mmCIF file of C-alpha atoms and ligand atoms in Angstrom:
data_model
loop_
_atom_site.group_PDB
_atom_site.id
_atom_site.type_symbol
_atom_site.label_atom_id
_atom_site.label_comp_id
_atom_site.label_asym_id
_atom_site.label_seq_id
_atom_site.Cartn_x
_atom_site.Cartn_y
_atom_site.Cartn_z
ATOM 1 C CA MET A 188 -0.073 0.181 0.108
ATOM 2 C CA SER A 189 1.198 3.351 -0.777
ATOM 3 C CA GLY A 190 0.585 6.313 1.585
ATOM 4 C CA LYS A 191 0.991 10.560 0.972
ATOM 5 C CA ALA A 192 1.607 12.933 3.799
ATOM 6 C CA THR A 193 2.008 16.384 5.109
ATOM 7 C CA VAL A 194 3.426 18.223 7.870
ATOM 8 C CA ILE A 195 4.312 21.478 9.067
ATOM 9 C CA ALA A 196 6.744 21.014 12.272
ATOM 10 C CA PRO A 197 7.400 24.174 14.130
ATOM 11 C CA SER A 198 10.721 25.178 15.295
ATOM 12 C CA ASN A 199 11.367 25.495 18.935
ATOM 13 C CA ILE A 200 13.284 27.310 21.522
ATOM 14 C CA ALA A 201 14.991 26.350 24.118
ATOM 15 C CA PHE A 202 15.492 27.930 27.672
ATOM 16 C CA ILE A 203 16.941 25.440 29.522
ATOM 17 C CA LYS A 204 19.257 23.882 26.681
ATOM 18 C CA TYR A 205 20.342 20.246 25.667
ATOM 19 C CA TRP A 206 24.220 20.607 25.716
ATOM 20 C CA GLY A 207 26.062 17.369 25.980
ATOM 21 C CA THR A 208 24.933 14.006 25.007
ATOM 22 C CA ARG A 209 25.650 10.357 27.363
ATOM 23 C CA ASP A 210 24.361 8.057 24.613
ATOM 24 C CA GLU A 211 25.039 9.598 20.902
ATOM 25 C CA GLU A 212 22.909 6.167 19.026
ATOM 26 C CA ARG A 213 20.505 6.318 21.319
ATOM 27 C CA VAL A 214 20.888 9.911 21.789
ATOM 28 C CA LEU A 215 20.362 10.511 25.299
ATOM 29 C CA PRO A 216 21.307 13.482 26.611
ATOM 30 C CA PHE A 217 23.138 14.442 30.401
ATOM 31 C CA ASN A 218 20.248 16.552 31.105
ATOM 32 C CA PRO A 219 16.576 17.861 30.889
ATOM 33 C CA SER A 220 15.629 20.440 28.598
ATOM 34 C CA LEU A 221 13.049 22.998 28.217
ATOM 35 C CA SER A 222 12.034 24.747 25.579
ATOM 36 C CA MET A 223 8.986 27.109 23.947
ATOM 37 C CA THR A 224 7.302 25.541 20.308
ATOM 38 C CA LEU A 225 6.994 28.583 18.306
ATOM 39 C CA THR A 226 4.559 28.719 15.118
ATOM 40 C CA ASN A 227 6.678 31.113 12.049
ATOM 41 C CA CYS A 228 9.650 29.497 11.779
ATOM 42 C CA PHE A 229 8.888 25.767 10.622
ATOM 43 C CA SER A 230 9.589 23.053 7.961
ATOM 44 C CA ILE A 231 6.572 21.536 6.128
ATOM 45 C CA THR A 232 7.551 17.931 5.121
ATOM 46 C CA THR A 233 5.841 16.017 2.147
ATOM 47 C CA VAL A 234 6.498 12.037 2.569
ATOM 48 C CA GLU A 235 4.799 9.567 -0.114
ATOM 49 C CA HIS A 236 5.924 5.656 0.708
ATOM 50 C CA LEU A 237 6.076 3.739 -2.786
ATOM 51 C CA ASP A 238 5.504 0.305 -2.958
ATOM 52 C CA ASP A 239 8.358 -0.815 -5.262
ATOM 53 C CA GLU A 240 11.944 -1.350 -4.862
ATOM 54 C CA GLY A 241 14.469 1.470 -5.670
ATOM 55 C CA ALA A 242 16.582 4.665 -3.637
ATOM 56 C CA ASP A 243 14.706 6.958 -1.556
ATOM 57 C CA GLU A 244 14.125 10.604 -2.873
ATOM 58 C CA VAL A 245 14.660 13.844 -1.208
ATOM 59 C CA PHE A 246 13.960 17.098 -2.627
ATOM 60 C CA GLN A 247 14.234 20.931 -0.652
ATOM 61 C CA SER A 248 12.368 24.055 -1.796
ATOM 62 C CA GLY A 249 15.051 26.466 -3.703
ATOM 63 C CA ARG A 250 14.603 29.649 -4.836
ATOM 64 C CA GLY A 251 11.636 30.594 -6.118
ATOM 65 C CA GLY A 252 10.310 27.535 -3.793
ATOM 66 C CA VAL A 253 11.065 25.429 -6.681
ATOM 67 C CA LEU A 254 12.023 21.468 -5.451
ATOM 68 C CA GLU A 255 15.178 20.678 -6.748
ATOM 69 C CA ALA A 256 17.554 17.698 -5.641
ATOM 70 C CA ALA A 257 18.527 18.087 -1.766
ATOM 71 C CA SER A 258 22.308 18.771 -1.071
ATOM 72 C CA ALA A 259 24.292 15.424 -0.554
ATOM 73 C CA THR A 260 25.027 15.857 3.091
ATOM 74 C CA PHE A 261 21.119 16.972 3.920
ATOM 75 C CA ALA A 262 19.769 13.678 1.658
ATOM 76 C CA ALA A 263 22.796 11.849 3.265
ATOM 77 C CA ARG A 264 20.766 12.668 7.035
ATOM 78 C CA VAL A 265 16.934 12.342 5.646
ATOM 79 C CA GLU A 266 17.732 8.776 4.090
ATOM 80 C CA GLU A 267 19.531 7.252 7.164
ATOM 81 C CA HIS A 268 16.596 8.230 9.139
ATOM 82 C CA LEU A 269 14.375 7.046 6.404
ATOM 83 C CA GLU A 270 15.785 3.180 6.686
ATOM 84 C CA ARG A 271 16.192 3.891 10.837
ATOM 85 C CA LEU A 272 12.191 4.228 10.045
ATOM 86 C CA ARG A 273 11.264 1.556 7.545
ATOM 87 C CA ARG A 274 13.289 -0.027 10.158
ATOM 88 C CA TRP A 275 11.171 0.601 13.043
ATOM 89 C CA ALA A 276 8.080 0.063 10.427
ATOM 90 C CA GLY A 277 8.749 -2.945 9.555
ATOM 91 C CA ILE A 278 8.360 -2.286 5.640
ATOM 92 C CA GLY A 279 9.948 -2.533 2.602
ATOM 93 C CA GLY A 280 9.320 -0.377 0.071
ATOM 94 C CA ARG A 281 11.317 3.520 -0.726
ATOM 95 C CA PHE A 282 9.992 7.088 0.362
ATOM 96 C CA ARG A 283 10.107 10.434 -2.112
ATOM 97 C CA VAL A 284 10.352 13.418 0.524
ATOM 98 C CA ALA A 285 10.219 16.993 0.253
ATOM 99 C CA THR A 286 10.796 20.029 2.653
ATOM 100 C CA GLU A 287 10.596 23.789 3.282
ATOM 101 C CA ASN A 288 11.753 25.840 5.659
ATOM 102 C CA SER A 289 9.410 29.196 6.318
ATOM 103 C CA PHE A 290 13.034 30.399 7.073
ATOM 104 C CA PRO A 291 15.195 31.199 4.509
ATOM 105 C CA MET A 292 18.305 28.766 4.953
ATOM 106 C CA GLY A 293 21.754 30.558 5.963
ATOM 107 C CA THR A 294 20.195 32.549 8.642
ATOM 108 C CA GLY A 295 22.123 30.856 11.221
ATOM 109 C CA MET A 296 18.762 29.303 12.839
ATOM 110 C CA ALA A 297 18.539 25.603 13.108
ATOM 111 C CA SER A 298 16.151 23.759 11.444
ATOM 112 C CA SER A 299 16.921 20.756 12.220
ATOM 113 C CA ALA A 300 14.299 20.475 14.941
ATOM 114 C CA SER A 301 11.019 21.343 12.695
ATOM 115 C CA GLY A 302 12.834 19.050 9.597
ATOM 116 C CA PHE A 303 13.122 15.610 11.166
ATOM 117 C CA ALA A 304 9.715 16.525 13.556
ATOM 118 C CA ALA A 305 8.443 17.293 9.797
ATOM 119 C CA LEU A 306 9.561 14.358 8.564
ATOM 120 C CA THR A 307 8.819 11.735 11.549
ATOM 121 C CA LEU A 308 5.511 12.744 11.636
ATOM 122 C CA ALA A 309 4.715 12.727 7.970
ATOM 123 C CA LEU A 310 6.067 9.510 7.823
ATOM 124 C CA VAL A 311 4.150 7.497 10.459
ATOM 125 C CA ARG A 312 1.066 9.804 8.997
ATOM 126 C CA ALA A 313 2.267 8.632 5.411
ATOM 127 C CA LEU A 314 1.983 4.730 6.706
ATOM 128 C CA ASP A 315 -1.310 5.672 8.523
ATOM 129 C CA ARG A 316 0.013 3.962 12.125
ATOM 130 C CA GLU A 317 -1.556 4.596 15.111
ATOM 131 C CA VAL A 318 1.680 5.912 17.450
ATOM 132 C CA ASP A 319 1.206 7.617 20.877
ATOM 133 C CA THR A 320 2.975 11.617 21.154
ATOM 134 C CA ALA A 321 5.361 10.077 23.959
ATOM 135 C CA GLU A 322 6.933 7.383 20.939
ATOM 136 C CA LEU A 323 6.886 9.880 18.086
ATOM 137 C CA THR A 324 8.903 12.363 19.995
ATOM 138 C CA VAL A 325 11.898 9.773 20.602
ATOM 139 C CA LEU A 326 11.332 8.868 16.919
ATOM 140 C CA ALA A 327 11.603 12.331 16.191
ATOM 141 C CA ARG A 328 15.560 12.243 18.521
ATOM 142 C CA ARG A 329 16.421 9.223 17.329
ATOM 143 C CA SER A 330 17.057 11.116 14.265
ATOM 144 C CA GLY A 331 20.167 12.837 15.568
ATOM 145 C CA SER A 332 18.425 16.108 16.345
ATOM 146 C CA GLY A 333 17.338 15.601 19.824
ATOM 147 C CA SER A 334 15.604 19.221 20.089
ATOM 148 C CA ALA A 335 13.207 17.927 17.258
ATOM 149 C CA ALA A 336 11.783 15.522 20.267
ATOM 150 C CA ARG A 337 10.351 18.932 21.437
ATOM 151 C CA SER A 338 9.119 20.037 17.946
ATOM 152 C CA VAL A 339 6.349 17.027 18.189
ATOM 153 C CA LEU A 340 4.557 19.148 21.053
ATOM 154 C CA GLY A 341 2.790 22.636 21.080
ATOM 155 C CA GLY A 342 3.637 25.090 23.727
ATOM 156 C CA TYR A 343 6.129 24.931 26.646
ATOM 157 C CA VAL A 344 8.187 21.743 26.117
ATOM 158 C CA ILE A 345 10.700 19.570 28.437
ATOM 159 C CA TRP A 346 12.429 16.428 27.335
ATOM 160 C CA PRO A 347 13.490 14.278 30.398
ATOM 161 C CA ALA A 348 17.442 12.849 30.819
ATOM 162 C CA GLY A 349 16.146 9.462 31.442
ATOM 163 C CA ASP A 350 18.023 7.044 33.251
ATOM 164 C CA GLY A 351 18.559 3.581 31.534
ATOM 165 C CA ASP A 352 18.872 3.057 27.450
ATOM 166 C CA GLU A 353 15.577 4.348 26.589
ATOM 167 C CA GLY A 354 15.992 7.820 28.247
ATOM 168 C CA GLY A 355 12.597 9.818 28.203
ATOM 169 C CA HIS A 356 9.996 11.342 26.111
ATOM 170 C CA ALA A 357 9.147 14.713 25.957
ATOM 171 C CA VAL A 358 5.903 15.918 27.706
ATOM 172 C CA ALA A 359 3.793 19.253 27.557
ATOM 173 C CA VAL A 360 4.330 21.005 30.620
ATOM 174 C CA ALA A 361 1.827 24.191 29.185
ATOM 175 C CA PRO A 362 -0.066 25.407 26.335
ATOM 176 C CA ALA A 363 0.598 27.633 24.033
ATOM 177 C CA GLU A 364 -2.546 29.493 25.210
ATOM 178 C CA HIS A 365 -0.833 29.329 28.777
ATOM 179 C CA TRP A 366 1.274 32.119 28.069
ATOM 180 C CA ASP A 367 1.391 34.194 25.066
ATOM 181 C CA LEU A 368 5.007 34.833 24.935
ATOM 182 C CA ARG A 369 7.423 36.184 21.526
ATOM 183 C CA ASP A 370 10.669 35.369 19.981
ATOM 184 C CA VAL A 371 11.702 38.755 18.202
ATOM 185 C CA ILE A 372 15.179 36.706 16.435
ATOM 186 C CA ALA A 373 18.078 38.802 15.790
ATOM 187 C CA VAL A 374 19.482 37.623 12.757
ATOM 188 C CA LEU A 375 22.889 38.583 12.925
ATOM 189 C CA ASP A 376 24.919 35.378 10.868
ATOM 190 C CA GLY A 377 24.472 34.438 7.574
ATOM 191 C CA THR A 378 27.412 31.440 7.458
ATOM 192 C CA PRO A 379 26.515 28.031 8.212
ATOM 193 C CA LYS A 380 28.568 27.391 11.813
ATOM 194 C CA LEU A 381 31.970 25.950 11.663
ATOM 195 C CA VAL A 382 31.149 23.778 14.490
ATOM 196 C CA SER A 383 27.761 21.508 13.967
ATOM 197 C CA SER A 384 26.027 21.033 17.619
ATOM 198 C CA ARG A 385 26.625 17.124 17.670
ATOM 199 C CA GLU A 386 30.216 18.014 17.462
ATOM 200 C CA GLY A 387 29.368 20.371 20.409
ATOM 201 C CA HIS A 388 27.382 17.588 22.051
ATOM 202 C CA ARG A 389 30.682 16.130 22.148
ATOM 203 C CA ARG A 390 33.176 18.003 23.404
ATOM 204 C CA ALA A 391 30.993 19.964 26.638
ATOM 205 C CA PRO A 392 32.009 16.855 28.794
ATOM 206 C CA SER A 393 35.745 18.389 28.417
ATOM 207 C CA SER A 394 35.045 21.776 29.892
ATOM 208 C CA PRO A 395 36.136 21.877 32.760
ATOM 209 C CA TYR A 396 32.520 23.468 33.806
ATOM 210 C CA PHE A 397 30.451 20.336 32.912
ATOM 211 C CA GLU A 398 30.002 18.476 36.205
ATOM 212 C CA ARG A 399 29.362 21.996 37.895
ATOM 213 C CA ARG A 400 26.275 22.804 34.645
ATOM 214 C CA LEU A 401 25.165 19.488 36.065
ATOM 215 C CA GLU A 402 24.765 20.449 39.252
ATOM 216 C CA LEU A 403 23.162 23.413 39.139
ATOM 217 C CA LEU A 404 20.393 23.371 36.287
ATOM 218 C CA PRO A 405 17.975 21.047 38.478
ATOM 219 C CA GLU A 406 17.317 24.118 40.611
ATOM 220 C CA ARG A 407 17.933 26.476 37.212
ATOM 221 C CA LEU A 408 14.834 24.107 35.581
ATOM 222 C CA ASP A 409 12.748 24.464 38.720
ATOM 223 C CA ARG A 410 13.132 28.107 38.484
ATOM 224 C CA VAL A 411 11.811 28.408 35.017
ATOM 225 C CA ARG A 412 8.952 25.680 35.026
ATOM 226 C CA ALA A 413 7.875 27.570 38.129
ATOM 227 C CA ALA A 414 8.098 30.779 36.992
ATOM 228 C CA ILE A 415 6.091 29.562 33.224
ATOM 229 C CA GLU A 416 3.322 28.149 36.058
ATOM 230 C CA ARG A 417 2.692 31.427 37.276
ATOM 231 C CA ARG A 418 3.878 33.715 33.745
ATOM 232 C CA SER A 419 5.931 35.303 36.026
ATOM 233 C CA PHE A 420 8.557 37.090 33.716
ATOM 234 C CA VAL A 421 10.627 38.254 36.447
ATOM 235 C CA ASP A 422 11.291 35.007 37.482
ATOM 236 C CA LEU A 423 11.341 33.533 34.404
ATOM 237 C CA ALA A 424 13.883 36.589 32.755
ATOM 238 C CA PRO A 425 17.385 35.795 34.901
ATOM 239 C CA ALA A 426 17.233 32.087 35.299
ATOM 240 C CA VAL A 427 17.212 32.137 30.799
ATOM 241 C CA GLU A 428 19.682 34.475 30.812
ATOM 242 C CA GLU A 429 21.821 32.620 33.363
ATOM 243 C CA GLU A 430 21.193 29.597 30.977
ATOM 244 C CA ALA A 431 22.014 30.859 27.898
ATOM 245 C CA ILE A 432 25.391 32.222 28.902
ATOM 246 C CA ASP A 433 26.050 28.732 31.151
ATOM 247 C CA LEU A 434 26.017 27.234 26.815
ATOM 248 C CA HIS A 435 28.222 29.193 25.973
ATOM 249 C CA LEU A 436 30.706 29.028 28.546
ATOM 250 C CA ILE A 437 30.769 25.438 28.016
ATOM 251 C CA ALA A 438 31.465 26.286 24.297
ATOM 252 C CA MET A 439 34.211 27.961 24.769
ATOM 253 C CA SER A 440 36.181 25.797 27.747
ATOM 254 C CA SER A 441 35.550 22.920 25.931
ATOM 255 C CA ARG A 442 38.503 21.358 24.296
ATOM 256 C CA PRO A 443 38.932 22.821 21.876
ATOM 257 C CA PRO A 444 36.769 25.730 22.004
ATOM 258 C CA ILE A 445 34.247 26.195 20.820
ATOM 259 C CA PHE A 446 33.236 30.046 20.074
ATOM 260 C CA TYR A 447 29.529 30.994 18.411
ATOM 261 C CA TRP A 448 28.979 34.097 19.298
ATOM 262 C CA GLN A 449 30.330 36.964 16.976
ATOM 263 C CA PRO A 450 30.755 41.215 18.099
ATOM 264 C CA ALA A 451 26.481 41.706 17.526
ATOM 265 C CA THR A 452 25.835 39.099 19.782
ATOM 266 C CA LEU A 453 27.578 41.221 21.855
ATOM 267 C CA ARG A 454 25.754 44.558 20.765
ATOM 268 C CA VAL A 455 22.280 42.726 21.445
ATOM 269 C CA LEU A 456 22.119 41.644 24.632
ATOM 270 C CA ALA A 457 22.944 45.170 25.809
ATOM 271 C CA GLU A 458 20.351 46.276 23.662
ATOM 272 C CA VAL A 459 18.285 43.821 25.541
ATOM 273 C CA ARG A 460 19.359 44.531 28.565
ATOM 274 C CA ARG A 461 18.537 47.994 28.107
ATOM 275 C CA LEU A 462 15.259 47.564 27.168
ATOM 276 C CA ARG A 463 14.170 45.628 30.591
ATOM 277 C CA THR A 464 16.551 48.042 33.017
ATOM 278 C CA SER A 465 13.855 50.751 31.691
ATOM 279 C CA GLY A 466 10.958 48.245 32.329
ATOM 280 C CA LEU A 467 9.802 46.100 29.367
ATOM 281 C CA GLU A 468 9.570 41.923 29.913
ATOM 282 C CA VAL A 469 12.309 41.082 28.278
ATOM 283 C CA CYS A 470 15.260 38.557 28.295
ATOM 284 C CA ALA A 471 17.724 37.300 25.452
ATOM 285 C CA THR A 472 19.317 32.991 24.980
ATOM 286 C CA MET A 473 21.045 31.948 22.400
ATOM 287 C CA ASP A 474 21.426 28.519 20.710
ATOM 288 C CA ALA A 475 24.738 26.992 19.042
ATOM 289 C CA GLY A 476 24.916 29.968 16.759
ATOM 290 C CA ALA A 477 24.957 34.203 16.994
ATOM 291 C CA ASN A 478 21.541 34.893 16.786
ATOM 292 C CA VAL A 479 20.141 36.093 19.562
ATOM 293 C CA HIS A 480 16.477 35.206 20.486
ATOM 294 C CA ALA A 481 14.817 38.126 22.546
ATOM 295 C CA ILE A 482 11.983 36.218 24.361
ATOM 296 C CA CYS A 483 9.287 38.962 25.932
ATOM 297 C CA SER A 484 5.708 39.180 26.745
ATOM 298 C CA ALA A 485 3.088 40.012 23.797
ATOM 299 C CA ARG A 486 2.773 43.699 25.462
ATOM 300 C CA ASP A 487 6.265 44.562 24.970
ATOM 301 C CA GLU A 488 6.828 42.846 21.785
ATOM 302 C CA PRO A 489 6.272 46.132 19.135
ATOM 303 C CA ARG A 490 8.860 47.832 21.100
ATOM 304 C CA VAL A 491 10.974 45.234 21.564
ATOM 305 C CA SER A 492 11.245 44.849 18.262
ATOM 306 C CA GLU A 493 11.469 48.555 16.571
ATOM 307 C CA ALA A 494 14.497 48.532 18.956
ATOM 308 C CA ILE A 495 16.232 45.701 18.028
ATOM 309 C CA GLU A 496 15.967 45.667 13.700
ATOM 310 C CA GLY A 497 16.901 49.597 14.464
ATOM 311 C CA LEU A 498 20.180 47.900 15.720
ATOM 312 C CA PRO A 499 23.477 48.173 13.117
ATOM 313 C CA GLU A 500 24.579 45.494 13.504
ATOM 314 C CA VAL A 501 21.270 43.372 12.810
ATOM 315 C CA GLY A 502 20.711 41.865 9.620
ATOM 316 C CA SER A 503 17.465 40.951 9.754
ATOM 317 C CA VAL A 504 14.669 40.346 12.535
ATOM 318 C CA ILE A 505 12.241 38.141 12.658
ATOM 319 C CA ARG A 506 9.098 38.128 15.069
ATOM 320 C CA ASP A 507 7.809 34.986 16.273
ATOM 321 C CA GLY A 508 6.226 33.528 19.793
ATOM 322 C CA VAL A 509 4.294 30.429 21.009
ATOM 323 C CA GLY A 510 2.660 27.600 18.833
ATOM 324 C CA ALA A 511 0.512 24.818 19.325
ATOM 325 C CA GLY A 512 2.321 22.562 17.542
ATOM 326 C CA PRO A 513 2.862 20.395 14.479
ATOM 327 C CA ILE A 514 -0.881 20.157 12.124
ATOM 328 C CA THR A 515 -1.054 17.508 8.811
ATOM 329 C CA VAL A 516 -2.388 19.391 6.149
ATOM 330 C CA GLN A 517 -3.525 18.321 2.673
ATOM 331 C CA GLU A 518 -1.843 20.457 0.625
ATOM 332 C CA HIS A 519 0.663 18.357 -0.331
ATOM 333 C CA LEU A 520 4.394 19.515 -1.707
ATOM 334 C CA PHE A 521 4.528 17.257 -5.014
HETATM 335 C C1 DP6 B 798 21.862 24.434 21.328
HETATM 336 O O1 DP6 B 798 21.592 18.169 18.650
HETATM 337 O O2 DP6 B 798 19.112 18.978 18.504
HETATM 338 O O3 DP6 B 798 20.051 24.259 20.377
HETATM 339 O O4 DP6 B 798 20.034 19.222 15.327
HETATM 340 O O5 DP6 B 798 21.546 21.249 15.408
HETATM 341 O O6 DP6 B 798 19.014 21.580 16.185
HETATM 342 P P1 DP6 B 798 20.459 20.399 16.143
HETATM 343 O O7 DP6 B 798 20.430 20.287 17.189
HETATM 344 P P2 DP6 B 798 20.212 19.404 18.861
HETATM 345 O O8 DP6 B 798 21.082 20.068 20.058
HETATM 346 C C2 DP6 B 798 20.545 21.376 20.371
HETATM 347 C C3 DP6 B 798 21.219 22.040 20.946
HETATM 348 C C4 DP6 B 798 20.739 23.827 21.112
HETATM 349 C C5 DP6 B 798 19.756 23.958 22.381
HETATM 350 C C6 DP6 B 798 18.621 23.573 22.422
HETATM 351 O O9 DP6 B 798 17.754 23.268 21.456
HETATM 352 O O10 DP6 B 798 18.608 22.538 23.565
#
């Protein structure tokens, strides 16, 4: 039987970061992470299962939205995941896949979380399998992009570190309607990052501060969870910023060190601090890249966007916010 399905899955921004993999094969983290699922930054992926023999085909949306054969490195990562899911489903045949991102490539925005969540969900739907959400988060993460587990769900999502070989599955701690937070993304870096997250995860334990980070995290995670529960921005802001600095401190003190920041990163961080001191509800976080995510309340988003857009160091701004998670759509990419 052949089937086809298309899923839109959003990206997410972590308030408590996944940094360090204790089991690369199973994609098990050293620490729990917690993120907010976004809305406007998403991947849309169509998967078709074909009964005939032959190679999988992977297409990517190129200039002007025209589908073209995906680059060799991207296709290889997708094909590896297709093979994994074929084994999981216990089926033969091959897949045809096409994917498109709402955000332009080369903006330093990671597309793997949204991309692998969309790919996993579309494939499971194309096969018409009934799979519970817990298992879907595990399947998505097996792609090698751990953060894809969190993009399977909407709102505020935790991915526990889990003990043992299977680890934990991601769960929502609050739905999107609970708290209308926004993410104003200052896009600074048009070049692909020099050190992948995968390599960063490998190097993390070599930092002399990594053990200390793991000791401090449970209390920080509790603070973030409690702040979300109470919708308390004054409690959220310091914990989110502490965590962002901590991730980069580990990266910079890994052996060999990794520097994701650029001078413009510090410029935006200073602006976010200035805005907060002037009374706005805004704080900053950064993933494994130079871009700064200014997390803010819906009330203050227009002023935060305006201020960040006005900085000469900022290439462009993406205005995003918390969202309800992936959806299946009837319109396919091919
Ligand atoms: C810094 O291994 O999930 O964003 O596959 O490159 O998206 P990609 O990375 P992944 O690591 C994510 C690292 C992080 C923190 C986070 O999102 O938790």
